[in-house]
mmCIF file of C-alpha atoms in Angstrom:
data_model
loop_
_atom_site.group_PDB
_atom_site.id
_atom_site.type_symbol
_atom_site.label_atom_id
_atom_site.label_comp_id
_atom_site.label_asym_id
_atom_site.label_seq_id
_atom_site.Cartn_x
_atom_site.Cartn_y
_atom_site.Cartn_z
ATOM 1 C CA MET A 1 0.000 0.000 0.000
ATOM 2 C CA ARG A 2 1.384 3.373 -1.020
ATOM 3 C CA LYS A 3 1.897 6.083 1.544
ATOM 4 C CA SER A 4 0.366 9.511 1.192
ATOM 5 C CA LYS A 5 2.631 12.266 -0.094
ATOM 6 C CA ARG A 6 2.841 13.822 3.357
ATOM 7 C CA GLU A 7 3.745 10.518 5.048
ATOM 8 C CA ARG A 8 6.323 9.765 2.347
ATOM 9 C CA GLN A 9 7.912 13.199 2.717
ATOM 10 C CA GLU A 10 8.099 12.836 6.508
ATOM 11 C CA LEU A 11 9.774 9.437 6.125
ATOM 12 C CA LEU A 12 12.050 10.843 3.406
ATOM 13 C CA GLN A 13 13.165 13.648 5.731
ATOM 14 C CA GLN A 14 13.839 11.157 8.563
ATOM 15 C CA THR A 15 15.742 8.793 6.253
ATOM 16 C CA ILE A 16 17.991 11.567 4.902
ATOM 17 C CA ASN A 17 18.630 12.889 8.426
ATOM 18 C CA ARG A 18 19.649 9.376 9.512
ATOM 19 C CA THR A 19 21.683 8.542 6.358
ATOM 20 C CA PRO A 20 22.594 11.826 4.633
ATOM 21 C CA PHE A 21 24.662 10.098 1.923
ATOM 22 C CA ILE A 22 21.787 8.057 0.511
ATOM 23 C CA THR A 23 21.191 8.515 -3.235
ATOM 24 C CA ASP A 24 17.940 9.468 -4.947
ATOM 25 C CA GLU A 25 17.999 6.045 -6.639
ATOM 26 C CA GLU A 26 18.217 4.261 -3.273
ATOM 27 C CA LEU A 27 15.415 6.435 -1.894
ATOM 28 C CA ALA A 28 13.205 5.752 -4.938
ATOM 29 C CA GLU A 29 13.694 2.012 -4.470
ATOM 30 C CA GLN A 30 13.077 2.228 -0.715
ATOM 31 C CA PHE A 31 9.828 4.197 -1.120
ATOM 32 C CA ASN A 32 8.746 2.367 -4.294
ATOM 33 C CA VAL A 33 8.376 5.591 -6.303
ATOM 34 C CA SER A 34 10.200 7.124 -9.266
ATOM 35 C CA ILE A 35 13.453 9.048 -8.959
ATOM 36 C CA GLN A 36 11.575 12.119 -10.243
ATOM 37 C CA THR A 37 9.119 11.832 -7.328
ATOM 38 C CA ILE A 38 12.026 11.753 -4.870
ATOM 39 C CA ARG A 39 13.593 14.805 -6.536
ATOM 40 C CA LEU A 40 10.305 16.707 -6.384
ATOM 41 C CA ASP A 41 9.853 15.750 -2.725
ATOM 42 C CA ARG A 42 13.397 16.941 -1.944
ATOM 43 C CA LEU A 43 12.701 20.234 -3.732
ATOM 44 C CA GLU A 44 9.489 20.795 -1.770
ATOM 45 C CA LEU A 45 11.300 19.981 1.486
ATOM 46 C CA SER A 46 14.329 22.141 0.539
ATOM 47 C CA ILE A 47 16.662 19.148 0.870
ATOM 48 C CA PRO A 48 19.734 19.602 -1.334
ATOM 49 C CA GLU A 49 20.940 16.900 -3.732
ATOM 50 C CA LEU A 50 23.529 14.369 -2.556
ATOM 51 C CA ARG A 51 26.624 16.271 -3.756
ATOM 52 C CA GLU A 52 25.496 19.427 -1.962
ATOM 53 C CA ARG A 53 24.751 17.465 1.241
ATOM 54 C CA ILE A 54 28.246 15.930 1.118
ATOM 55 C CA LYS A 55 29.864 19.311 0.429
ATOM 56 C CA SER A 56 27.916 20.923 3.273
ATOM 57 C CA VAL A 57 28.969 18.253 5.771
ATOM 58 C CA ALA A 58 32.584 18.503 4.601
ATOM 59 C CA GLU A 59 32.713 22.294 4.935
ATOM 60 C CA LYS A 60 31.304 22.162 8.467
ATOM 61 C CA SER A 61 33.514 19.390 9.721
ATOM 62 C CA LEU A 62 36.926 19.833 8.113
ATOM 63 C CA GLU A 63 37.963 22.612 10.463
ATOM 64 C CA ASP A 64 40.792 20.360 11.660
ATOM 65 C CA GLU A 65 43.413 19.668 9.014
ATOM 66 C CA VAL A 66 44.926 16.281 8.303
ATOM 67 C CA LYS A 67 48.502 16.402 9.603
ATOM 68 C CA SER A 68 49.817 12.898 8.993
ATOM 69 C CA LEU A 69 49.503 12.814 5.185
ATOM 70 C CA PRO A 70 48.452 15.074 2.303
ATOM 71 C CA LEU A 71 44.687 15.080 1.678
ATOM 72 C CA ASP A 72 45.214 13.872 -1.888
ATOM 73 C CA GLU A 73 46.840 10.696 -0.497
ATOM 74 C CA VAL A 74 43.726 9.751 1.471
ATOM 75 C CA ILE A 75 41.726 7.040 -0.300
ATOM 76 C CA GLY A 76 38.137 8.298 -0.464
ATOM 77 C CA GLU A 77 36.867 11.757 0.383
ATOM 78 C CA ILE A 78 37.107 12.857 4.016
ATOM 79 C CA ILE A 79 33.864 14.523 5.029
ATOM 80 C CA ASP A 80 34.336 14.694 8.797
ATOM 81 C CA LEU A 81 37.484 14.944 10.896
ATOM 82 C CA GLU A 82 38.213 15.489 14.574
ATOM 83 C CA LEU A 83 41.904 14.782 15.088
ATOM 84 C CA ASP A 84 42.642 12.048 17.651
ATOM 85 C CA GLU A 85 38.883 11.410 17.959
ATOM 86 C CA GLN A 86 36.989 10.375 14.832
ATOM 87 C CA ALA A 87 36.745 10.731 11.045
ATOM 88 C CA ILE A 88 34.478 9.736 8.159
ATOM 89 C CA SER A 89 35.264 9.215 4.473
ATOM 90 C CA ILE A 90 33.295 8.192 1.402
ATOM 91 C CA LEU A 91 34.556 6.067 -1.489
ATOM 92 C CA GLU A 92 32.523 5.630 -4.674
ATOM 93 C CA ILE A 93 33.292 2.179 -6.092
ATOM 94 C CA LYS A 94 34.050 2.705 -9.771
ATOM 95 C CA LYS A 95 35.192 0.510 -12.652
ATOM 96 C CA GLU A 96 38.862 0.898 -11.677
ATOM 97 C CA HIS A 97 38.147 -0.508 -8.172
ATOM 98 C CA VAL A 98 36.526 -3.799 -9.247
ATOM 99 C CA PHE A 99 37.372 -7.114 -10.856
ATOM 100 C CA SER A 100 36.260 -6.923 -14.516
ATOM 101 C CA ARG A 101 34.613 -10.364 -14.563
ATOM 102 C CA ASN A 102 32.185 -9.825 -11.642
ATOM 103 C CA GLN A 103 32.265 -6.085 -10.722
ATOM 104 C CA ILE A 104 33.170 -6.911 -7.104
ATOM 105 C CA ALA A 105 35.468 -4.375 -5.413
ATOM 106 C CA ARG A 106 39.034 -5.501 -4.837
ATOM 107 C CA GLY A 107 39.652 -5.817 -1.105
ATOM 108 C CA HIS A 108 42.753 -3.671 -1.118
ATOM 109 C CA HIS A 109 40.654 -0.609 -2.015
ATOM 110 C CA LEU A 110 38.417 -1.084 1.048
ATOM 111 C CA PHE A 111 41.501 -1.685 3.187
ATOM 112 C CA ALA A 112 43.222 1.379 1.716
ATOM 113 C CA GLN A 113 40.224 3.588 2.494
ATOM 114 C CA ALA A 114 40.106 2.356 6.101
ATOM 115 C CA ASN A 115 43.884 2.449 6.608
ATOM 116 C CA SER A 116 44.322 5.952 5.174
ATOM 117 C CA LEU A 117 41.431 7.167 7.355
ATOM 118 C CA ALA A 118 43.133 5.621 10.422
ATOM 119 C CA VAL A 119 46.314 7.506 9.470
ATOM 120 C CA ALA A 120 44.437 10.764 8.769
ATOM 121 C CA VAL A 121 42.702 10.846 12.178
ATOM 122 C CA ILE A 122 46.080 10.895 13.997
ATOM 123 C CA ASN A 123 47.043 14.359 15.267
ATOM 124 C CA ASP A 124 50.722 13.994 14.457
ATOM 125 C CA ASP A 125 53.042 14.675 11.539
ATOM 126 C CA LEU A 126 54.063 11.010 11.621
ATOM 127 C CA ALA A 127 51.533 8.167 11.652
ATOM 128 C CA LEU A 128 52.253 4.643 10.434
ATOM 129 C CA THR A 129 50.278 1.428 10.663
ATOM 130 C CA ALA A 130 51.969 -0.968 13.104
ATOM 131 C CA THR A 131 49.351 -3.759 12.895
ATOM 132 C CA ALA A 132 45.867 -4.246 11.526
ATOM 133 C CA ASP A 133 43.206 -6.842 12.359
ATOM 134 C CA ILE A 134 40.615 -6.664 9.569
ATOM 135 C CA ARG A 135 37.425 -8.418 8.446
ATOM 136 C CA PHE A 136 35.488 -8.187 5.206
ATOM 137 C CA THR A 137 31.827 -8.892 5.981
ATOM 138 C CA ARG A 138 30.203 -8.597 2.539
ATOM 139 C CA GLN A 139 31.142 -8.045 -1.093
ATOM 140 C CA VAL A 140 30.964 -4.503 -2.423
ATOM 141 C CA LYS A 141 29.866 -3.966 -6.019
ATOM 142 C CA GLN A 142 30.626 -1.330 -8.623
ATOM 143 C CA GLY A 143 28.365 1.708 -8.170
ATOM 144 C CA GLU A 144 28.067 1.331 -4.403
ATOM 145 C CA ARG A 145 29.203 4.035 -1.971
ATOM 146 C CA VAL A 146 31.354 2.947 0.974
ATOM 147 C CA VAL A 147 31.207 5.145 4.085
ATOM 148 C CA ALA A 148 34.135 4.471 6.454
ATOM 149 C CA LYS A 149 33.957 5.666 10.059
ATOM 150 C CA ALA A 150 37.114 5.798 12.170
ATOM 151 C CA LYS A 151 37.113 6.178 15.940
ATOM 152 C CA VAL A 152 40.165 6.534 18.186
ATOM 153 C CA VAL A 153 39.611 4.070 21.036
ATOM 154 C CA LYS A 154 42.980 4.316 22.820
ATOM 155 C CA LEU A 155 45.594 7.042 22.740
ATOM 156 C CA ASP A 156 48.966 6.402 24.394
ATOM 157 C CA LYS A 157 51.337 9.256 23.565
ATOM 158 C CA GLU A 158 53.933 7.913 26.041
ATOM 159 C CA LYS A 159 54.340 4.712 24.028
ATOM 160 C CA GLY A 160 53.671 6.440 20.720
ATOM 161 C CA ARG A 161 50.682 4.210 19.913
ATOM 162 C CA THR A 162 47.047 4.875 19.041
ATOM 163 C CA ILE A 163 44.338 2.281 18.435
ATOM 164 C CA VAL A 164 41.786 3.226 15.785
ATOM 165 C CA ASN A 165 38.669 1.189 14.951
ATOM 166 C CA VAL A 166 37.326 1.619 11.433
ATOM 167 C CA ASN A 167 33.940 0.333 10.291
ATOM 168 C CA SER A 168 32.790 0.657 6.681
ATOM 169 C CA TYR A 169 29.221 0.529 5.428
ATOM 170 C CA VAL A 170 27.212 0.473 2.203
ATOM 171 C CA ALA A 171 23.944 2.213 3.091
ATOM 172 C CA GLU A 172 23.658 0.990 6.695
ATOM 173 C CA GLU A 173 25.025 -2.512 6.022
ATOM 174 C CA PRO A 174 28.501 -3.338 7.428
ATOM 175 C CA VAL A 175 31.023 -4.394 4.762
ATOM 176 C CA PHE A 176 34.401 -4.046 6.521
ATOM 177 C CA SER A 177 35.784 -3.650 10.032
ATOM 178 C CA GLY A 178 39.292 -3.222 11.304
ATOM 179 C CA GLU A 179 41.341 -2.405 14.360
ATOM 180 C CA PHE A 180 44.482 -0.466 13.467
ATOM 181 C CA VAL A 181 47.364 -0.022 15.899
ATOM 182 C CA MET A 182 49.044 3.148 14.742
ATOM 183 C CA TYR A 183 52.592 4.267 15.491
ATOM 184 C CA ARG A 184 53.037 7.988 16.104
ATOM 185 C CA SER A 185 55.948 10.102 17.275
ATOM 186 C CA LYS A 186 56.073 10.467 21.054
ATOM 187 C CA GLN A 187 56.494 14.252 21.129
ATOM 188 C CA SER A 188 53.052 15.323 19.850
#
């Protein structure tokens, strides 16, 4: 049974607030309506398109600057960063990231996104991965968007070590998790 326009728009607003990086295509499928209907609903609700939502989040949250590596060396696009606390990045899985025969993302791209985010969250000029315990929990396909979330869980400046947990998702479904023990210089 279809929802009324008002009910659909309320649910649309809630869904975008909960998962701001959801595409119009994913919303259309979720609400069983056309992409045009989703776009019209967004216009009526003054909800910007995906690229503008991403840009807006990035501008608000990138007040801290990545110290441990140049931004262009981070795999994915950092949209949120609080040094020595947490960070978020997005990676669009494109043709160059997948195996040609089955369009499944190569694992090293998911690892690289998570590892570079673990490096980027460190508030130090030097940050290197000492060890990593990782798990791939589902295949990622071409065209999917991977959102990686890093959280610093232990910071030991005396020993020059920081533990960073990174969890990656497609929509709200977990696809990768890892615990990274990061080496950092002891003076920061």
